Amino acid sequence: MSRLTFLVLLLVLSITGFAQAPYSTTDKDALKYFSDANRAIDDHVYEEAIQLLQKAIATDGKFIEAYAQLADVYRLRKYNTQAIATYKKVIALDADFNRGVYVKLGETELNEGKYTDALQHLEKYLTYPNINAANTAAANKMITDCKFSINAMQHPVSFTPVNIGPEINTADDEYSPIATADEKTLIFTRQINGNEDFYQSIRQDNKWQKATYLSDKINTPTNNEGAQSISQDGKYLFFTGCNRPDGLGRCDIYISQKKGDEWGKPFDLSPPVNTSGWESQPSISADGRTLYFVSNRKGGYGGYDIWKSKLTDKGWGEPENLGPNINTAFNEQSPYIHADDSTLYFCSNGWPGMGNQDLFVSRLGTDGKWQKPENLGYPINTNRDENALTLTADGMTAFFSSNSLKGFGGFDIYTFEMPVKLRPHVVTYVKGTVADAKTKQPLESAVEILDLQNNQPVYQNYSSPEQGDFLATLTAGKNYGLNISKTGYLFYSENFSLVGHQPNNPFNIAILLEPIEIGNKVILKNIFFDTNKFDLKPESMAELQKLIEFLQVNPTIHIEISGHTDNVGNDQLNQTLSQNRAKAVFGYLVNNQVDAARLVFKGYGKTQPIAPNDNDDNRAKNRRTEFKITAK
């Protein structure tokens, strides 16, 4: 339900009521103007109706029905200042003329940000008897908004918007900005002569370059493209396309993949995501496996709701409504899931706000459910419509569009520093390239990053075949393992600790994959033991499984598993410890159906360092487990 539906109903009721005699005037000319105005309203010729009602009032300055009708038409045309003044004239002539005047006046004042006045008039409306449940609920909703707004304006949040500049903003409308995780690319919508298309700007030397047309394969000259979401690595663009010939409904969600510098032909996501109804405003999670979007499909809570679909081995799964902690009987739209995959920003006119659409944030609880949303506060939210907010991966900078600030014309794109309490969890990103160790040519390889605490993947994708590059965002405060593999090559192993890590220090890695050749080695960086012990820790299981899969895919290969220590402590104890650690890995593989004849294990103690034993970091490098190809 929208507040507009409720108020249009009230307008219809008032017109019907005023069409009946007797009236507060007997002046024939005034009544003729009034009757002609009603016919103009029936024909939707509202400007003519306004002129006729003004003539009726000029003829008889106490013609209260004409004032009330004129106020309704002003409100319908969104001439709010005139509507407020005219409703007040009705009340001045007769405070009890029609109780509906108070709720319509209150709603108009709420839209204009006159919250104290609106609260007074809405509460007055509820003092009348026999108001039905639906109208009581609608009035109470607006009263809640008024009280929230008065309090919010007394406790403003920090908000200093900055125009992003003429390289992006023009005299046309620019809106719906979204950036890649490395903040190198910004994609947004520009509307020219009523047609919406995508444009992009590249960031160089900390400055956005002049925006360019995104792609003829995505943009069309006759249909609108907008409300987009880009994957963190900038390789996949999800967007809304309306009335396209290959669509299922009025608006559908599409996806296009970038290969090299070119975007591919987009394709419709198909059922169960798209239906014959309305699906729009996609937002893809950082791991690329959960798609949030807006739909008015059956099974929601009313109006437009936010839904999600998870990617399975068979494609996108059956969408799931985000539930009553997000969706209301009104409209929830413009979802933006942050790169931490646990902070959701969206707009709503259902939750308590400043009137119309406000921006909210909800956080994923430990129970896996979304918590009730928090309004971003004043002056981020105002009595106008606020929507389509996105953030940088570090959560510090927000992008939004506005036509109410001094800009270059129409809607412009702005940034502001997000208040600390409204920010998502801290994330950083891993950006890497994969190449052949011998030829240095880029390789398309499988890239997997796991949360080592639960051995669950947080990123699974492929490096691009053109540049061998990949990018993944990671939430701070956790430890991660990275594995890169490709048929015909040894896999690569790395780990990252983001406990206490600063988000402005992303990881950049150049990875050279070694071909499967006798003598080549892999350091198993995600095999873990407690100090001076040789029991495999649970965090090691994912890496061990990778090794098992490698041996299964390459059934003729034989390997030596080796353990190594630093130079601290007794040499004989170090030798024994390294031997036992290698044996522990050997035993795990054999217990998981790897032929023992393909394996040998050996401890080398401190005898094969890969770094000087001169500091803690280098000694940690020397404490390692490796495997080496001994036969193929």
Short mmCIF file of N, CA, C and O in Angstrom, two decimals, residues 280-386:
data_model
loop_
_atom_site.label_atom_id
_atom_site.label_comp_id
_atom_site.label_asym_id
_atom_site.label_seq_id
_atom_site.Cartn_x
_atom_site.Cartn_y
_atom_site.Cartn_z
N SER A 280 13.54 -5.72 -10.98
CA SER A 280 14.40 -4.58 -11.25
C SER A 280 15.41 -4.41 -10.13
O SER A 280 15.41 -5.13 -9.13
N GLN A 281 16.31 -3.43 -10.33
CA GLN A 281 17.23 -2.93 -9.31
C GLN A 281 18.07 -4.05 -8.67
O GLN A 281 18.03 -4.26 -7.46
N PRO A 282 18.85 -4.78 -9.47
CA PRO A 282 19.66 -5.87 -8.92
C PRO A 282 20.85 -5.36 -8.12
O PRO A 282 21.36 -4.27 -8.36
N SER A 283 21.28 -6.16 -7.16
CA SER A 283 22.52 -5.91 -6.43
C SER A 283 23.16 -7.25 -6.14
O SER A 283 22.57 -8.10 -5.48
N ILE A 284 24.38 -7.44 -6.63
CA ILE A 284 25.05 -8.73 -6.51
C ILE A 284 26.01 -8.73 -5.33
O ILE A 284 26.71 -7.75 -5.08
N SER A 285 26.03 -9.82 -4.60
CA SER A 285 26.90 -9.93 -3.43
C SER A 285 28.36 -10.03 -3.87
O SER A 285 28.67 -10.31 -5.03
N ALA A 286 29.26 -9.82 -2.92
CA ALA A 286 30.69 -9.80 -3.25
C ALA A 286 31.17 -11.13 -3.79
O ALA A 286 32.04 -11.18 -4.67
N ASP A 287 30.61 -12.24 -3.29
CA ASP A 287 31.05 -13.54 -3.78
C ASP A 287 30.33 -13.94 -5.07
O ASP A 287 30.60 -15.00 -5.63
N GLY A 288 29.42 -13.10 -5.55
CA GLY A 288 28.75 -13.35 -6.81
C GLY A 288 27.70 -14.44 -6.77
O GLY A 288 27.22 -14.88 -7.81
N ARG A 289 27.30 -14.87 -5.58
CA ARG A 289 26.41 -16.01 -5.46
C ARG A 289 25.03 -15.69 -4.89
O ARG A 289 24.19 -16.57 -4.77
N THR A 290 24.81 -14.43 -4.53
CA THR A 290 23.49 -14.02 -4.07
C THR A 290 23.10 -12.74 -4.78
O THR A 290 23.84 -11.76 -4.75
N LEU A 291 21.93 -12.77 -5.41
CA LEU A 291 21.43 -11.61 -6.14
C LEU A 291 20.22 -11.05 -5.39
O LEU A 291 19.23 -11.75 -5.16
N TYR A 292 20.32 -9.79 -4.99
CA TYR A 292 19.21 -9.08 -4.38
C TYR A 292 18.52 -8.25 -5.47
O TYR A 292 19.19 -7.67 -6.32
N PHE A 293 17.20 -8.17 -5.41
CA PHE A 293 16.48 -7.41 -6.42
C PHE A 293 15.10 -7.03 -5.90
O PHE A 293 14.67 -7.47 -4.82
N VAL A 294 14.40 -6.19 -6.67
CA VAL A 294 13.09 -5.70 -6.29
C VAL A 294 12.05 -6.30 -7.22
O VAL A 294 12.26 -6.40 -8.43
N SER A 295 10.91 -6.70 -6.65
CA SER A 295 9.84 -7.27 -7.45
C SER A 295 8.49 -7.02 -6.78
O SER A 295 8.42 -6.86 -5.56
N ASN A 296 7.45 -6.98 -7.61
CA ASN A 296 6.09 -6.90 -7.08
C ASN A 296 5.37 -8.23 -7.25
O ASN A 296 4.14 -8.29 -7.28
N ARG A 297 6.16 -9.32 -7.33
CA ARG A 297 5.58 -10.65 -7.50
C ARG A 297 4.72 -11.06 -6.31
O ARG A 297 4.81 -10.47 -5.22
N LYS A 298 3.92 -12.11 -6.52
CA LYS A 298 3.08 -12.63 -5.45
C LYS A 298 3.95 -13.18 -4.31
O LYS A 298 5.06 -13.63 -4.54
N GLY A 299 3.38 -13.13 -3.11
CA GLY A 299 4.08 -13.67 -1.95
C GLY A 299 4.82 -12.63 -1.14
O GLY A 299 5.47 -12.97 -0.15
N GLY A 300 4.71 -11.35 -1.55
CA GLY A 300 5.38 -10.29 -0.82
C GLY A 300 4.50 -9.72 0.28
O GLY A 300 3.41 -10.22 0.57
N TYR A 301 4.98 -8.62 0.86
CA TYR A 301 4.27 -8.00 1.97
C TYR A 301 3.44 -6.81 1.51
O TYR A 301 2.71 -6.22 2.31
N GLY A 302 3.54 -6.47 0.22
CA GLY A 302 2.76 -5.36 -0.30
C GLY A 302 3.64 -4.42 -1.09
O GLY A 302 4.79 -4.17 -0.74
N GLY A 303 3.09 -3.85 -2.17
CA GLY A 303 3.88 -2.93 -2.98
C GLY A 303 5.08 -3.64 -3.57
O GLY A 303 5.02 -4.80 -4.00
N TYR A 304 6.23 -2.94 -3.58
CA TYR A 304 7.47 -3.52 -4.06
C TYR A 304 8.27 -4.04 -2.88
O TYR A 304 8.44 -3.35 -1.87
N ASP A 305 8.78 -5.26 -2.99
CA ASP A 305 9.57 -5.90 -1.94
C ASP A 305 10.97 -6.21 -2.44
O ASP A 305 11.21 -6.31 -3.66
N ILE A 306 11.87 -6.43 -1.51
CA ILE A 306 13.23 -6.87 -1.83
C ILE A 306 13.30 -8.38 -1.66
O ILE A 306 12.89 -8.93 -0.64
N TRP A 307 13.84 -9.04 -2.67
CA TRP A 307 13.99 -10.49 -2.71
C TRP A 307 15.45 -10.85 -2.92
O TRP A 307 16.27 -10.00 -3.27
N LYS A 308 15.78 -12.13 -2.75
CA LYS A 308 17.12 -12.59 -3.07
C LYS A 308 17.04 -13.97 -3.72
O LYS A 308 16.13 -14.76 -3.48
N SER A 309 18.01 -14.24 -4.58
CA SER A 309 18.13 -15.55 -5.22
C SER A 309 19.59 -15.99 -5.10
O SER A 309 20.51 -15.19 -5.31
N LYS A 310 19.79 -17.27 -4.76
CA LYS A 310 21.14 -17.81 -4.61
C LYS A 310 21.53 -18.63 -5.84
O LYS A 310 20.71 -19.36 -6.40
N LEU A 311 22.78 -18.50 -6.24
CA LEU A 311 23.28 -19.24 -7.38
C LEU A 311 23.59 -20.68 -6.97
O LEU A 311 24.29 -20.92 -5.99
N THR A 312 23.05 -21.64 -7.72
CA THR A 312 23.27 -23.06 -7.46
C THR A 312 23.95 -23.69 -8.66
O THR A 312 24.22 -23.03 -9.67
N ASP A 313 24.23 -24.97 -8.55
CA ASP A 313 24.83 -25.69 -9.67
C ASP A 313 23.91 -25.72 -10.89
O ASP A 313 24.36 -25.93 -12.02
N LYS A 314 22.62 -25.48 -10.65
CA LYS A 314 21.64 -25.52 -11.74
C LYS A 314 21.19 -24.12 -12.16
O LYS A 314 20.23 -23.98 -12.92
N GLY A 315 21.86 -23.10 -11.65
CA GLY A 315 21.48 -21.73 -11.99
C GLY A 315 20.92 -21.00 -10.78
O GLY A 315 21.09 -21.43 -9.64
N TRP A 316 20.24 -19.89 -11.04
CA TRP A 316 19.69 -19.09 -9.95
C TRP A 316 18.50 -19.80 -9.32
O TRP A 316 17.61 -20.27 -10.03
N GLY A 317 18.50 -19.86 -7.99
CA GLY A 317 17.47 -20.58 -7.26
C GLY A 317 16.20 -19.78 -7.10
O GLY A 317 16.13 -18.58 -7.43
N GLU A 318 15.18 -20.43 -6.57
CA GLU A 318 13.88 -19.80 -6.34
C GLU A 318 14.05 -18.61 -5.41
O GLU A 318 14.62 -18.71 -4.32
N PRO A 319 13.58 -17.41 -5.82
CA PRO A 319 13.77 -16.21 -4.98
C PRO A 319 13.09 -16.34 -3.62
O PRO A 319 12.04 -16.97 -3.47
N GLU A 320 13.72 -15.72 -2.63
CA GLU A 320 13.23 -15.72 -1.25
C GLU A 320 13.02 -14.28 -0.81
O GLU A 320 13.89 -13.42 -0.98
N ASN A 321 11.84 -14.01 -0.27
CA ASN A 321 11.56 -12.68 0.26
C ASN A 321 12.42 -12.42 1.49
O ASN A 321 12.61 -13.31 2.33
N LEU A 322 12.95 -11.19 1.62
CA LEU A 322 13.83 -10.88 2.75
C LEU A 322 13.08 -10.79 4.07
O LEU A 322 13.71 -10.71 5.12
N GLY A 323 11.76 -10.80 4.04
CA GLY A 323 11.02 -10.92 5.28
C GLY A 323 10.59 -9.61 5.89
O GLY A 323 10.96 -8.52 5.43
N PRO A 324 9.83 -9.68 6.99
CA PRO A 324 9.21 -8.48 7.58
C PRO A 324 10.17 -7.56 8.30
O PRO A 324 9.77 -6.46 8.68
N ASN A 325 11.40 -7.98 8.52
CA ASN A 325 12.38 -7.04 9.09
C ASN A 325 12.94 -6.10 8.03
O ASN A 325 13.66 -5.14 8.36
N ILE A 326 12.64 -6.36 6.76
CA ILE A 326 13.04 -5.49 5.66
C ILE A 326 11.81 -4.93 4.95
O ILE A 326 11.67 -3.73 4.77
N ASN A 327 10.92 -5.81 4.54
CA ASN A 327 9.78 -5.41 3.72
C ASN A 327 8.56 -5.06 4.56
O ASN A 327 8.31 -5.66 5.61
N THR A 328 7.80 -4.08 4.06
CA THR A 328 6.59 -3.61 4.74
C THR A 328 5.42 -3.67 3.75
O THR A 328 5.57 -4.09 2.61
N ALA A 329 4.26 -3.19 4.21
CA ALA A 329 3.10 -3.11 3.33
C ALA A 329 3.24 -1.99 2.30
O ALA A 329 2.40 -1.86 1.41
N PHE A 330 4.32 -1.21 2.41
CA PHE A 330 4.56 -0.11 1.48
C PHE A 330 5.60 -0.55 0.45
O PHE A 330 5.59 -1.70 0.03
N ASN A 331 6.53 0.33 0.07
CA ASN A 331 7.51 0.00 -0.97
C ASN A 331 8.93 0.02 -0.42
O ASN A 331 9.34 0.99 0.22
N GLU A 332 9.67 -1.05 -0.71
CA GLU A 332 11.10 -1.13 -0.43
C GLU A 332 11.82 -1.31 -1.77
O GLU A 332 11.46 -2.21 -2.54
N GLN A 333 12.83 -0.48 -2.02
CA GLN A 333 13.48 -0.49 -3.32
C GLN A 333 14.97 -0.17 -3.18
O GLN A 333 15.48 0.05 -2.08
N SER A 334 15.65 -0.18 -4.33
CA SER A 334 17.07 0.20 -4.44
C SER A 334 17.97 -0.52 -3.44
O SER A 334 18.73 0.10 -2.69
N PRO A 335 17.93 -1.86 -3.39
CA PRO A 335 18.84 -2.56 -2.47
C PRO A 335 20.29 -2.43 -2.91
O PRO A 335 20.59 -2.43 -4.12
N TYR A 336 21.16 -2.30 -1.95
CA TYR A 336 22.60 -2.32 -2.23
C TYR A 336 23.27 -3.16 -1.15
O TYR A 336 23.33 -2.75 0.02
N ILE A 337 23.74 -4.34 -1.52
CA ILE A 337 24.45 -5.19 -0.57
C ILE A 337 25.93 -4.82 -0.62
O ILE A 337 26.55 -4.84 -1.68
N HIS A 338 26.47 -4.44 0.52
CA HIS A 338 27.87 -4.02 0.55
C HIS A 338 28.79 -5.22 0.37
O HIS A 338 28.38 -6.38 0.51
N ALA A 339 30.04 -4.93 0.09
CA ALA A 339 31.03 -5.98 -0.15
C ALA A 339 31.27 -6.86 1.07
O ALA A 339 31.84 -7.95 0.93
N ASP A 340 30.85 -6.43 2.26
CA ASP A 340 31.01 -7.29 3.43
C ASP A 340 29.96 -8.40 3.47
O ASP A 340 30.00 -9.29 4.33
N ASP A 341 28.99 -8.35 2.53
CA ASP A 341 27.92 -9.35 2.40
C ASP A 341 27.04 -9.45 3.65
O ASP A 341 26.33 -10.44 3.83
N SER A 342 27.10 -8.46 4.52
CA SER A 342 26.27 -8.51 5.73
C SER A 342 25.67 -7.15 6.09
O SER A 342 25.11 -7.00 7.17
N THR A 343 25.80 -6.17 5.18
CA THR A 343 25.21 -4.85 5.41
C THR A 343 24.41 -4.46 4.18
O THR A 343 24.97 -4.40 3.08
N LEU A 344 23.12 -4.23 4.37
CA LEU A 344 22.21 -3.94 3.26
C LEU A 344 21.67 -2.52 3.40
O LEU A 344 21.10 -2.17 4.43
N TYR A 345 21.84 -1.73 2.35
CA TYR A 345 21.26 -0.39 2.27
C TYR A 345 20.09 -0.44 1.28
O TYR A 345 20.15 -1.13 0.26
N PHE A 346 19.02 0.28 1.58
CA PHE A 346 17.86 0.30 0.69
C PHE A 346 17.01 1.52 1.01
O PHE A 346 17.26 2.24 1.99
N CYS A 347 16.01 1.78 0.17
CA CYS A 347 15.10 2.88 0.46
C CYS A 347 13.70 2.33 0.70
O CYS A 347 13.34 1.25 0.21
N SER A 348 12.92 3.07 1.47
CA SER A 348 11.59 2.62 1.86
C SER A 348 10.73 3.81 2.24
O SER A 348 11.23 4.81 2.75
N ASN A 349 9.43 3.68 1.97
CA ASN A 349 8.48 4.64 2.52
C ASN A 349 7.58 3.97 3.55
O ASN A 349 6.54 4.51 3.91
N GLY A 350 7.99 2.79 4.00
CA GLY A 350 7.21 2.05 4.97
C GLY A 350 7.72 2.17 6.39
O GLY A 350 6.93 2.21 7.34
N TRP A 351 9.04 2.23 6.56
CA TRP A 351 9.62 2.37 7.89
C TRP A 351 9.58 3.84 8.30
O TRP A 351 9.54 4.73 7.45
N PRO A 352 9.62 4.14 9.62
CA PRO A 352 9.57 5.54 10.05
C PRO A 352 10.66 6.38 9.39
O PRO A 352 11.84 6.01 9.40
N GLY A 353 10.23 7.50 8.80
CA GLY A 353 11.18 8.33 8.08
C GLY A 353 10.74 9.76 7.97
O GLY A 353 9.79 10.20 8.64
N MET A 354 11.42 10.49 7.08
CA MET A 354 11.21 11.92 6.94
C MET A 354 10.06 12.24 5.97
O MET A 354 9.82 13.40 5.68
N GLY A 355 9.39 11.22 5.47
CA GLY A 355 8.35 11.41 4.48
C GLY A 355 8.85 10.99 3.12
O GLY A 355 10.00 11.22 2.76
N ASN A 356 8.01 10.35 2.34
CA ASN A 356 8.41 9.80 1.04
C ASN A 356 9.48 8.74 1.23
O ASN A 356 9.53 8.07 2.26
N GLN A 357 10.39 8.58 0.26
CA GLN A 357 11.40 7.52 0.34
C GLN A 357 12.59 7.97 1.17
O GLN A 357 13.18 9.03 0.91
N ASP A 358 12.98 7.17 2.16
CA ASP A 358 14.17 7.41 2.96
C ASP A 358 15.16 6.26 2.77
O ASP A 358 14.78 5.16 2.35
N LEU A 359 16.41 6.52 3.10
CA LEU A 359 17.46 5.51 3.03
C LEU A 359 17.63 4.84 4.39
O LEU A 359 17.62 5.51 5.43
N PHE A 360 17.83 3.52 4.36
CA PHE A 360 17.96 2.72 5.58
C PHE A 360 19.14 1.77 5.45
O PHE A 360 19.60 1.46 4.34
N VAL A 361 19.59 1.27 6.59
CA VAL A 361 20.61 0.23 6.62
C VAL A 361 20.16 -0.88 7.56
O VAL A 361 19.59 -0.63 8.63
N SER A 362 20.36 -2.13 7.13
CA SER A 362 20.08 -3.30 7.96
C SER A 362 21.32 -4.17 7.98
O SER A 362 22.03 -4.28 6.97
N ARG A 363 21.54 -4.83 9.12
CA ARG A 363 22.73 -5.67 9.26
C ARG A 363 22.29 -7.12 9.50
O ARG A 363 21.29 -7.38 10.16
N LEU A 364 23.08 -8.03 8.98
CA LEU A 364 22.78 -9.45 9.13
C LEU A 364 23.16 -9.90 10.53
O LEU A 364 24.30 -9.72 10.97
N GLY A 365 22.20 -10.47 11.24
CA GLY A 365 22.46 -10.91 12.61
C GLY A 365 23.19 -12.23 12.66
O GLY A 365 23.36 -12.93 11.65
N THR A 366 23.63 -12.61 13.85
CA THR A 366 24.34 -13.88 14.03
C THR A 366 23.44 -15.07 13.75
O THR A 366 23.92 -16.18 13.50
N ASP A 367 22.12 -14.83 13.76
CA ASP A 367 21.17 -15.90 13.46
C ASP A 367 20.90 -16.04 11.97
O ASP A 367 20.06 -16.85 11.55
N GLY A 368 21.62 -15.23 11.16
CA GLY A 368 21.43 -15.30 9.72
C GLY A 368 20.24 -14.53 9.21
O GLY A 368 19.91 -14.62 8.02
N LYS A 369 19.58 -13.75 10.08
CA LYS A 369 18.41 -12.98 9.67
C LYS A 369 18.75 -11.49 9.68
O LYS A 369 19.56 -11.03 10.47
N TRP A 370 18.08 -10.76 8.78
CA TRP A 370 18.30 -9.32 8.71
C TRP A 370 17.63 -8.65 9.91
O TRP A 370 16.49 -8.94 10.25
N GLN A 371 18.37 -7.74 10.53
CA GLN A 371 17.84 -7.00 11.67
C GLN A 371 16.97 -5.84 11.18
O GLN A 371 17.07 -5.41 10.03
N LYS A 372 16.12 -5.34 12.07
CA LYS A 372 15.26 -4.22 11.68
C LYS A 372 16.13 -3.03 11.28
O LYS A 372 17.14 -2.74 11.91
N PRO A 373 15.70 -2.32 10.22
CA PRO A 373 16.59 -1.30 9.64
C PRO A 373 16.69 -0.03 10.47
O PRO A 373 15.79 0.30 11.25
N GLU A 374 17.77 0.67 10.24
CA GLU A 374 18.01 1.97 10.88
C GLU A 374 17.97 3.05 9.82
O GLU A 374 18.60 2.95 8.77
N ASN A 375 17.18 4.09 10.08
CA ASN A 375 17.13 5.23 9.18
C ASN A 375 18.48 5.94 9.20
O ASN A 375 19.07 6.13 10.27
N LEU A 376 19.00 6.34 8.02
CA LEU A 376 20.31 6.97 7.97
C LEU A 376 20.32 8.35 8.59
O LEU A 376 21.39 8.90 8.85
N GLY A 377 19.13 8.90 8.85
CA GLY A 377 19.07 10.15 9.60
C GLY A 377 19.06 11.40 8.74
O GLY A 377 19.27 11.37 7.52
N TYR A 378 18.80 12.51 9.39
CA TYR A 378 18.77 13.83 8.77
C TYR A 378 20.16 14.46 8.89
O TYR A 378 20.81 14.32 9.93
N PRO A 379 20.68 15.14 7.87
CA PRO A 379 20.06 15.53 6.60
C PRO A 379 20.38 14.60 5.42
O PRO A 379 20.15 15.00 4.27
N ILE A 380 20.91 13.38 5.68
CA ILE A 380 21.04 12.44 4.56
C ILE A 380 19.65 12.19 3.99
O ILE A 380 19.44 12.20 2.78
N ASN A 381 18.68 11.97 4.88
CA ASN A 381 17.28 11.87 4.48
C ASN A 381 16.55 13.19 4.75
O ASN A 381 16.84 13.87 5.74
N THR A 382 15.64 13.52 3.87
CA THR A 382 14.86 14.75 3.99
C THR A 382 13.40 14.43 3.65
O THR A 382 13.04 13.27 3.47
N ASN A 383 12.59 15.47 3.49
CA ASN A 383 11.20 15.27 3.08
C ASN A 383 11.08 14.91 1.60
O ASN A 383 10.00 14.57 1.12
N ARG A 384 12.20 14.94 0.85
CA ARG A 384 12.19 14.54 -0.55
C ARG A 384 12.42 13.03 -0.65
O ARG A 384 12.62 12.34 0.35
N ASP A 385 12.44 12.50 -1.89
CA ASP A 385 12.75 11.09 -2.12
C ASP A 385 14.25 10.90 -2.13
O ASP A 385 14.96 11.57 -2.89
N GLU A 386 14.76 10.00 -1.30
CA GLU A 386 16.17 9.60 -1.34
C GLU A 386 16.24 8.13 -1.71
O GLU A 386 15.52 7.30 -1.14
#
